PDB file of C-alpha atoms in Angstrom:
ATOM      1  CA  UNK A 201      80.719 -51.156  -9.779  1.00  0.00           C
ATOM      2  CA  UNK A 202      78.681 -52.015  -6.762  1.00  0.00           C
ATOM      3  CA  UNK A 203      78.349 -55.617  -5.696  1.00  0.00           C
ATOM      4  CA  UNK A 204      75.296 -54.955  -3.558  1.00  0.00           C
ATOM      5  CA  UNK A 205      72.474 -57.365  -4.287  1.00  0.00           C
ATOM      6  CA  UNK A 206      69.034 -55.814  -4.414  1.00  0.00           C
ATOM      7  CA  UNK A 207      66.632 -57.761  -2.184  1.00  0.00           C
ATOM      8  CA  UNK A 208      63.304 -55.961  -2.203  1.00  0.00           C
ATOM      9  CA  UNK A 209      64.247 -53.163   0.174  1.00  0.00           C
ATOM     10  CA  UNK A 210      65.403 -52.539   3.694  1.00  0.00           C
ATOM     11  CA  UNK A 211      63.617 -50.094   5.789  1.00  0.00           C
ATOM     12  CA  UNK A 212      64.234 -47.252   6.271  1.00  0.00           C
ATOM     13  CA  UNK A 213      62.041 -50.109   7.612  1.00  0.00           C
ATOM     14  CA  UNK A 214      63.288 -53.610   8.020  1.00  0.00           C
ATOM     15  CA  UNK A 215      64.383 -56.516   5.870  1.00  0.00           C
ATOM     16  CA  UNK A 216      61.556 -58.186   4.010  1.00  0.00           C
ATOM     17  CA  UNK A 217      62.437 -61.743   3.285  1.00  0.00           C
ATOM     18  CA  UNK A 218      60.993 -64.001   0.643  1.00  0.00           C
ATOM     19  CA  UNK A 219      57.803 -64.333   2.664  1.00  0.00           C
ATOM     20  CA  UNK A 220      57.478 -60.558   2.963  1.00  0.00           C
ATOM     21  CA  UNK A 221      57.702 -60.764   6.753  1.00  0.00           C
ATOM     22  CA  UNK A 222      59.667 -58.071   8.493  1.00  0.00           C
ATOM     23  CA  UNK A 223      62.414 -59.077  10.875  1.00  0.00           C
ATOM     24  CA  UNK A 224      61.707 -57.342  14.187  1.00  0.00           C
ATOM     25  CA  UNK A 225      63.320 -55.455  15.857  1.00  0.00           C
ATOM     26  CA  UNK A 226      70.101 -33.528  -0.126  1.00  0.00           C
ATOM     27  CA  UNK A 227      69.601 -31.047  -2.794  1.00  0.00           C
ATOM     28  CA  UNK A 228      69.972 -31.906   0.769  1.00  0.00           C
ATOM     29  CA  UNK A 229      72.847 -34.160   1.729  1.00  0.00           C
ATOM     30  CA  UNK A 230      73.235 -36.319   4.787  1.00  0.00           C
ATOM     31  CA  UNK A 231      73.815 -34.180   7.845  1.00  0.00           C
ATOM     32  CA  UNK A 232      77.433 -33.552   8.748  1.00  0.00           C
ATOM     33  CA  UNK A 233      77.770 -35.365  12.043  1.00  0.00           C
ATOM     34  CA  UNK A 234      81.117 -33.758  12.748  1.00  0.00           C
ATOM     35  CA  UNK A 235      79.126 -30.661  13.635  1.00  0.00           C
ATOM     36  CA  UNK A 236      77.820 -30.715  17.238  1.00  0.00           C
ATOM     37  CA  UNK A 237      74.064 -30.603  17.732  1.00  0.00           C
ATOM     38  CA  UNK A 238      72.290 -27.710  19.319  1.00  0.00           C
ATOM     39  CA  UNK A 239      72.312 -27.317  23.095  1.00  0.00           C
ATOM     40  CA  UNK A 240      68.799 -28.711  23.315  1.00  0.00           C
ATOM     41  CA  UNK A 241      69.873 -31.868  21.502  1.00  0.00           C
ATOM     42  CA  UNK A 242      73.245 -32.670  23.013  1.00  0.00           C
ATOM     43  CA  UNK A 243      75.570 -31.168  25.611  1.00  0.00           C
ATOM     44  CA  UNK A 244      78.234 -28.913  24.143  1.00  0.00           C
ATOM     45  CA  UNK A 245      81.569 -30.553  23.486  1.00  0.00           C
ATOM     46  CA  UNK A 246      84.065 -28.391  25.334  1.00  0.00           C
ATOM     47  CA  UNK A 247      87.470 -30.052  25.081  1.00  0.00           C
ATOM     48  CA  UNK A 248      89.621 -30.427  22.003  1.00  0.00           C
ATOM     49  CA  UNK A 249      90.084 -34.077  22.874  1.00  0.00           C
ATOM     50  CA  UNK A 250      86.339 -34.683  22.812  1.00  0.00           C
ATOM     51  CA  UNK A 251      85.982 -32.842  19.511  1.00  0.00           C
ATOM     52  CA  UNK A 252      88.772 -34.912  17.986  1.00  0.00           C
ATOM     53  CA  UNK A 253      87.187 -38.111  19.265  1.00  0.00           C
ATOM     54  CA  UNK A 254      83.839 -37.177  17.747  1.00  0.00           C
ATOM     55  CA  UNK A 255      85.500 -36.284  14.449  1.00  0.00           C
ATOM     56  CA  UNK A 256      87.351 -39.589  14.287  1.00  0.00           C
ATOM     57  CA  UNK A 257      84.230 -41.548  15.163  1.00  0.00           C
ATOM     58  CA  UNK A 258      82.287 -39.885  12.381  1.00  0.00           C
ATOM     59  CA  UNK A 259      85.150 -40.355   9.928  1.00  0.00           C
ATOM     60  CA  UNK A 260      84.856 -44.076  10.662  1.00  0.00           C
ATOM     61  CA  UNK A 261      81.100 -44.029  10.117  1.00  0.00           C
ATOM     62  CA  UNK A 262      81.420 -41.997   6.916  1.00  0.00           C
ATOM     63  CA  UNK A 263      83.959 -44.459   5.537  1.00  0.00           C
ATOM     64  CA  UNK A 264      81.805 -47.436   6.466  1.00  0.00           C
ATOM     65  CA  UNK A 265      78.700 -45.863   4.904  1.00  0.00           C
ATOM     66  CA  UNK A 266      80.580 -45.252   1.663  1.00  0.00           C
ATOM     67  CA  UNK A 267      81.869 -48.818   1.543  1.00  0.00           C
ATOM     68  CA  UNK A 268      78.451 -50.274   2.349  1.00  0.00           C
ATOM     69  CA  UNK A 269      76.965 -48.329  -0.539  1.00  0.00           C
ATOM     70  CA  UNK A 270      79.708 -49.348  -2.954  1.00  0.00           C
ATOM     71  CA  UNK A 271      80.433 -52.944  -2.000  1.00  0.00           C
ATOM     72  CA  UNK A 272      77.858 -54.117   0.521  1.00  0.00           C
ATOM     73  CA  UNK A 273      78.621 -55.694   3.866  1.00  0.00           C
ATOM     74  CA  UNK A 274      81.084 -58.220   2.434  1.00  0.00           C
ATOM     75  CA  UNK A 275      83.204 -55.400   1.052  1.00  0.00           C
ATOM     76  CA  UNK A 276      83.171 -53.348   4.239  1.00  0.00           C
ATOM     77  CA  UNK A 277      86.256 -54.769   5.896  1.00  0.00           C
ATOM     78  CA  UNK A 278      87.865 -53.030   8.856  1.00  0.00           C
ATOM     79  CA  UNK A 279      91.097 -52.608   6.887  1.00  0.00           C
ATOM     80  CA  UNK A 280      89.205 -50.739   4.158  1.00  0.00           C
ATOM     81  CA  UNK A 281      87.342 -48.600   6.681  1.00  0.00           C
ATOM     82  CA  UNK A 282      90.615 -47.654   8.367  1.00  0.00           C
ATOM     83  CA  UNK A 283      92.317 -46.836   5.067  1.00  0.00           C
ATOM     84  CA  UNK A 284      89.415 -44.701   3.839  1.00  0.00           C
ATOM     85  CA  UNK A 285      89.137 -42.893   7.179  1.00  0.00           C
ATOM     86  CA  UNK A 286      92.900 -42.337   7.279  1.00  0.00           C
ATOM     87  CA  UNK A 287      93.411 -44.022  10.639  1.00  0.00           C
ATOM     88  CA  UNK A 288      95.056 -47.141  12.044  1.00  0.00           C
ATOM     89  CA  UNK A 289      92.895 -50.239  12.365  1.00  0.00           C
ATOM     90  CA  UNK A 290      93.466 -50.275  16.116  1.00  0.00           C
ATOM     91  CA  UNK A 291      91.858 -46.849  16.395  1.00  0.00           C
ATOM     92  CA  UNK A 292      88.585 -48.349  15.183  1.00  0.00           C
ATOM     93  CA  UNK A 293      88.398 -50.595  18.238  1.00  0.00           C
ATOM     94  CA  UNK A 294      88.885 -47.610  20.532  1.00  0.00           C
ATOM     95  CA  UNK A 295      85.583 -46.266  19.208  1.00  0.00           C
ATOM     96  CA  UNK A 296      83.787 -49.504  18.329  1.00  0.00           C
ATOM     97  CA  UNK A 297      85.082 -52.355  20.529  1.00  0.00           C
ATOM     98  CA  UNK A 298      82.710 -54.882  18.921  1.00  0.00           C
ATOM     99  CA  UNK A 299      84.129 -54.163  15.479  1.00  0.00           C
ATOM    100  CA  UNK A 300      82.352 -54.211  12.143  1.00  0.00           C
ATOM    101  CA  UNK A 301      78.851 -55.150  13.278  1.00  0.00           C
ATOM    102  CA  UNK A 302      78.783 -52.352  15.830  1.00  0.00           C
ATOM    103  CA  UNK A 303      79.938 -49.903  13.160  1.00  0.00           C
ATOM    104  CA  UNK A 304      77.235 -50.996  10.727  1.00  0.00           C
ATOM    105  CA  UNK A 305      74.521 -50.585  13.349  1.00  0.00           C
ATOM    106  CA  UNK A 306      75.849 -47.134  14.229  1.00  0.00           C
ATOM    107  CA  UNK A 307      75.894 -46.127  10.550  1.00  0.00           C
ATOM    108  CA  UNK A 308      72.310 -47.303  10.112  1.00  0.00           C
ATOM    109  CA  UNK A 309      71.009 -45.557  13.224  1.00  0.00           C
ATOM    110  CA  UNK A 310      72.810 -42.328  12.357  1.00  0.00           C
ATOM    111  CA  UNK A 311      71.299 -42.314   8.887  1.00  0.00           C
ATOM    112  CA  UNK A 312      67.814 -43.188  10.144  1.00  0.00           C
ATOM    113  CA  UNK A 313      68.002 -40.291  12.582  1.00  0.00           C
ATOM    114  CA  UNK A 314      69.105 -37.978   9.790  1.00  0.00           C
ATOM    115  CA  UNK A 315      66.199 -39.074   7.565  1.00  0.00           C
ATOM    116  CA  UNK A 316      63.652 -38.432  10.316  1.00  0.00           C
ATOM    117  CA  UNK A 317      65.174 -35.040  11.138  1.00  0.00           C
ATOM    118  CA  UNK A 318      65.062 -34.027   7.481  1.00  0.00           C
ATOM    119  CA  UNK A 319      61.523 -35.353   7.100  1.00  0.00           C
ATOM    120  CA  UNK A 320      60.306 -33.374  10.100  1.00  0.00           C
ATOM    121  CA  UNK A 321      62.016 -30.247   8.776  1.00  0.00           C
ATOM    122  CA  UNK A 322      60.538 -30.459   5.277  1.00  0.00           C
ATOM    123  CA  UNK A 323      57.098 -31.590   6.441  1.00  0.00           C
ATOM    124  CA  UNK A 324      56.965 -28.601   8.791  1.00  0.00           C
ATOM    125  CA  UNK A 325      57.490 -26.292   5.823  1.00  0.00           C
ATOM    126  CA  UNK A 326      54.622 -27.799   3.810  1.00  0.00           C
ATOM    127  CA  UNK A 327      50.843 -27.740   4.126  1.00  0.00           C
ATOM    128  CA  UNK A 328      48.272 -30.221   2.943  1.00  0.00           C
ATOM    129  CA  UNK A 329      48.372 -33.973   2.486  1.00  0.00           C
ATOM    130  CA  UNK A 330      50.088 -33.978  -0.917  1.00  0.00           C
ATOM    131  CA  UNK A 331      52.958 -31.642  -0.163  1.00  0.00           C
ATOM    132  CA  UNK A 332      53.567 -33.048   3.312  1.00  0.00           C
ATOM    133  CA  UNK A 333      53.813 -36.577   1.906  1.00  0.00           C
ATOM    134  CA  UNK A 334      56.094 -35.321  -0.863  1.00  0.00           C
ATOM    135  CA  UNK A 335      58.266 -33.767   1.844  1.00  0.00           C
ATOM    136  CA  UNK A 336      58.696 -37.126   3.558  1.00  0.00           C
ATOM    137  CA  UNK A 337      59.453 -38.753   0.217  1.00  0.00           C
ATOM    138  CA  UNK A 338      62.142 -36.166  -0.482  1.00  0.00           C
ATOM    139  CA  UNK A 339      63.822 -36.794   2.884  1.00  0.00           C
ATOM    140  CA  UNK A 340      64.022 -40.535   2.238  1.00  0.00           C
ATOM    141  CA  UNK A 341      64.932 -40.412  -1.433  1.00  0.00           C
ATOM    142  CA  UNK A 342      67.645 -37.805  -0.979  1.00  0.00           C
ATOM    143  CA  UNK A 343      69.260 -39.955   1.698  1.00  0.00           C
ATOM    144  CA  UNK A 344      69.055 -43.100  -0.454  1.00  0.00           C
ATOM    145  CA  UNK A 345      70.449 -41.309  -3.521  1.00  0.00           C
ATOM    146  CA  UNK A 346      73.447 -39.969  -1.588  1.00  0.00           C
ATOM    147  CA  UNK A 347      76.533 -42.207  -1.992  1.00  0.00           C
ATOM    148  CA  UNK A 348      76.828 -42.425   1.816  1.00  0.00           C
ATOM    149  CA  UNK A 349      73.186 -43.445   2.149  1.00  0.00           C
ATOM    150  CA  UNK A 350      72.782 -45.779  -0.782  1.00  0.00           C
ATOM    151  CA  UNK A 351      72.919 -48.874   1.406  1.00  0.00           C
ATOM    152  CA  UNK A 352      69.881 -47.503   3.290  1.00  0.00           C
ATOM    153  CA  UNK A 353      67.719 -48.013   0.209  1.00  0.00           C
ATOM    154  CA  UNK A 354      68.982 -51.425  -0.849  1.00  0.00           C
ATOM    155  CA  UNK A 355      70.799 -54.084   1.116  1.00  0.00           C
ATOM    156  CA  UNK A 356      71.700 -57.700   0.901  1.00  0.00           C
ATOM    157  CA  UNK A 357      70.219 -60.261   3.294  1.00  0.00           C
ATOM    158  CA  UNK A 358      73.563 -60.597   5.084  1.00  0.00           C
ATOM    159  CA  UNK A 359      72.730 -57.390   6.973  1.00  0.00           C
ATOM    160  CA  UNK A 360      69.340 -58.584   8.233  1.00  0.00           C
ATOM    161  CA  UNK A 361      70.600 -60.365  11.383  1.00  0.00           C
ATOM    162  CA  UNK A 362      73.068 -57.559  12.119  1.00  0.00           C
ATOM    163  CA  UNK A 363      70.410 -54.848  11.998  1.00  0.00           C
ATOM    164  CA  UNK A 364      67.565 -56.855  13.546  1.00  0.00           C
ATOM    165  CA  UNK A 365      66.212 -54.892  16.464  1.00  0.00           C
ATOM    166  CA  UNK A 366      67.430 -51.490  15.284  1.00  0.00           C
ATOM    167  CA  UNK A 367      65.503 -51.052  12.027  1.00  0.00           C
ATOM    168  CA  UNK A 368      62.059 -49.532  11.715  1.00  0.00           C
ATOM    169  CA  UNK A 369      62.289 -46.202  13.546  1.00  0.00           C
ATOM    170  CA  UNK A 370      62.151 -43.953  10.489  1.00  0.00           C
ATOM    171  CA  UNK A 371      59.552 -46.080   8.747  1.00  0.00           C
ATOM    172  CA  UNK A 372      57.195 -46.066  11.725  1.00  0.00           C
ATOM    173  CA  UNK A 373      57.654 -42.333  12.179  1.00  0.00           C
ATOM    174  CA  UNK A 374      56.858 -41.629   8.536  1.00  0.00           C
ATOM    175  CA  UNK A 375      53.834 -43.922   8.549  1.00  0.00           C
ATOM    176  CA  UNK A 376      52.492 -42.139  11.622  1.00  0.00           C
ATOM    177  CA  UNK A 377      53.048 -38.744   9.979  1.00  0.00           C
ATOM    178  CA  UNK A 378      51.181 -39.865   6.867  1.00  0.00           C
ATOM    179  CA  UNK A 379      48.340 -41.311   8.948  1.00  0.00           C
ATOM    180  CA  UNK A 380      47.996 -38.047  10.882  1.00  0.00           C
ATOM    181  CA  UNK A 381      47.769 -36.041   7.664  1.00  0.00           C
ATOM    182  CA  UNK A 382      45.256 -38.493   6.176  1.00  0.00           C
ATOM    183  CA  UNK A 383      43.070 -38.194   9.265  1.00  0.00           C
ATOM    184  CA  UNK A 384      43.184 -34.397   9.067  1.00  0.00           C
ATOM    185  CA  UNK A 385      42.165 -34.521   5.403  1.00  0.00           C
ATOM    186  CA  UNK A 386      39.400 -36.955   6.293  1.00  0.00           C
ATOM    187  CA  UNK A 387      38.083 -34.771   9.100  1.00  0.00           C
ATOM    188  CA  UNK A 388      38.048 -31.794   6.747  1.00  0.00           C
ATOM    189  CA  UNK A 389      36.076 -33.754   4.161  1.00  0.00           C
ATOM    190  CA  UNK A 390      38.883 -33.715   1.590  1.00  0.00           C
ATOM    191  CA  UNK A 391      39.588 -37.454   1.504  1.00  0.00           C
ATOM    192  CA  UNK A 392      37.569 -39.693  -0.814  1.00  0.00           C
ATOM    193  CA  UNK A 393      34.608 -41.306   0.981  1.00  0.00           C
ATOM    194  CA  UNK A 394      35.193 -44.678   2.616  1.00  0.00           C
ATOM    195  CA  UNK A 395      38.987 -44.287   2.794  1.00  0.00           C
ATOM    196  CA  UNK A 396      40.753 -46.208   5.563  1.00  0.00           C
ATOM    197  CA  UNK A 397      43.510 -43.960   6.895  1.00  0.00           C
ATOM    198  CA  UNK A 398      45.437 -46.813   8.517  1.00  0.00           C
ATOM    199  CA  UNK A 399      45.498 -48.937   5.374  1.00  0.00           C
ATOM    200  CA  UNK A 400      46.354 -45.977   3.163  1.00  0.00           C
ATOM    201  CA  UNK A 401      49.204 -44.875   5.450  1.00  0.00           C
ATOM    202  CA  UNK A 402      50.700 -48.355   5.313  1.00  0.00           C
ATOM    203  CA  UNK A 403      50.428 -48.502   1.514  1.00  0.00           C
ATOM    204  CA  UNK A 404      51.815 -45.010   0.959  1.00  0.00           C
ATOM    205  CA  UNK A 405      54.698 -45.751   3.309  1.00  0.00           C
ATOM    206  CA  UNK A 406      55.444 -48.840   1.241  1.00  0.00           C
ATOM    207  CA  UNK A 407      55.443 -46.691  -1.883  1.00  0.00           C
ATOM    208  CA  UNK A 408      58.013 -44.411  -0.264  1.00  0.00           C
ATOM    209  CA  UNK A 409      60.220 -47.405   0.534  1.00  0.00           C
ATOM    210  CA  UNK A 410      59.990 -48.708  -3.023  1.00  0.00           C
ATOM    211  CA  UNK A 411      60.842 -45.262  -4.391  1.00  0.00           C
ATOM    212  CA  UNK A 412      63.791 -45.055  -1.991  1.00  0.00           C
ATOM    213  CA  UNK A 413      65.125 -48.386  -3.243  1.00  0.00           C
ATOM    214  CA  UNK A 414      64.952 -47.134  -6.818  1.00  0.00           C
ATOM    215  CA  UNK A 415      66.574 -43.809  -5.928  1.00  0.00           C
ATOM    216  CA  UNK A 416      69.511 -45.756  -4.481  1.00  0.00           C
ATOM    217  CA  UNK A 417      70.238 -47.359  -7.860  1.00  0.00           C
ATOM    218  CA  UNK A 418      68.924 -44.552 -10.090  1.00  0.00           C
ATOM    219  CA  UNK A 419      69.574 -41.271  -8.252  1.00  0.00           C
ATOM    220  CA  UNK A 420      68.712 -39.301 -11.375  1.00  0.00           C
ATOM    221  CA  UNK A 421      65.104 -40.497 -11.009  1.00  0.00           C
ATOM    222  CA  UNK A 422      64.671 -38.794  -7.609  1.00  0.00           C
ATOM    223  CA  UNK A 423      62.469 -35.883  -8.731  1.00  0.00           C
ATOM    224  CA  UNK A 424      60.366 -38.088 -11.010  1.00  0.00           C
ATOM    225  CA  UNK A 425      59.571 -40.429  -8.148  1.00  0.00           C
ATOM    226  CA  UNK A 426      58.776 -37.627  -5.721  1.00  0.00           C
ATOM    227  CA  UNK A 427      56.348 -36.252  -8.317  1.00  0.00           C
ATOM    228  CA  UNK A 428      54.841 -39.718  -8.727  1.00  0.00           C
ATOM    229  CA  UNK A 429      54.265 -39.971  -4.973  1.00  0.00           C
ATOM    230  CA  UNK A 430      52.522 -36.588  -5.120  1.00  0.00           C
ATOM    231  CA  UNK A 431      50.233 -37.728  -7.939  1.00  0.00           C
ATOM    232  CA  UNK A 432      49.427 -40.907  -6.060  1.00  0.00           C
ATOM    233  CA  UNK A 433      48.396 -38.970  -2.951  1.00  0.00           C
ATOM    234  CA  UNK A 434      46.465 -36.362  -4.957  1.00  0.00           C
ATOM    235  CA  UNK A 435      44.282 -39.176  -6.296  1.00  0.00           C
ATOM    236  CA  UNK A 436      42.987 -39.783  -2.764  1.00  0.00           C
ATOM    237  CA  UNK A 437      41.477 -36.303  -2.520  1.00  0.00           C
ATOM    238  CA  UNK A 438      38.044 -35.265  -3.690  1.00  0.00           C
ATOM    239  CA  UNK A 439      39.302 -31.783  -4.531  1.00  0.00           C
ATOM    240  CA  UNK A 440      42.737 -30.393  -5.393  1.00  0.00           C
ATOM    241  CA  UNK A 441      44.979 -28.798  -2.780  1.00  0.00           C
ATOM    242  CA  UNK A 442      46.933 -25.604  -3.452  1.00  0.00           C
ATOM    243  CA  UNK A 443      50.650 -26.393  -3.532  1.00  0.00           C
ATOM    244  CA  UNK A 444      52.745 -24.824  -0.787  1.00  0.00           C
ATOM    245  CA  UNK A 445      56.014 -25.871  -2.377  1.00  0.00           C
ATOM    246  CA  UNK A 446      57.723 -23.372  -4.630  1.00  0.00           C
ATOM    247  CA  UNK A 447      61.319 -23.975  -5.522  1.00  0.00           C
ATOM    248  CA  UNK A 448      62.490 -27.444  -4.680  1.00  0.00           C
ATOM    249  CA  UNK A 449      64.844 -27.366  -1.711  1.00  0.00           C
TER     250      UNK A 449
END
C-alpha cells in the first residue's frame, strides 16, 4: 500500500499549500527514455559507452519514479533505488552526484517533458475546443495513472522545497494551449457571450490538475474524468462541435 499523503495536488503545476499559494519556481505509457530522441531533438549517441550510461541513468530514474509513486519521498531511499535498478549504490553518485534530491528533480522534469510532448501530439490530432482540451486531459491523466507517474498527480509536502523552481512548465504550457483554443472559439463566435478566456483557461487547467490527482489514486476512473472535462468545456460553447476523436488512443 502506498504511504503517499494526498495534499491537494502538485502541478503538473506546483505545490499548493494550505493557503492555496503556489511555491515558485498511456493507453499511452510514459515515454521510454532509454530510446534516443530524434536528430532534431538530441545529438545521436554513437558510442556503446554513452548508450550504456544513458540506459543506467534512466534505470535509476525509472526506479526512483516507481518508489515515489509507491512510498513517497520518505520511502525513496538510495539503497532502494539501487536495488530496484540493479546497480551498486556508488553508481548512483556517478550519475547524480547530489544524490536523492537531484534524482527526484530529474524524475519530475523528465515526466513533465513527457506530459507536454504527449499533450502536443494528441492536441495536434484533434480539432475544436472540446477535443483539444480532452487531448490535454488525456496526456496528463495517463501520466498520473501510470505507476511510474503516480507521484506526479499527488505528492506530500516534503517534496515542495525539493521541487521549488522546477515545477510549473507543463501546467503553464497547457494553460496557454487552452487559452489559445478559447480565443479561437471566441473569435469564431462559438464561445458563450461575455466569456473571459484568461479566467476560463485558468479554471479549466485547475480542473485538469484535479482530475490528474484523482487518476493517480483511481486509475480506473481515467476515461470518466476525460469525458467529464469534455462535457465541462462543451458547456462553454453556444453550439456543438463535431467530434474529431474516433477510437480512443
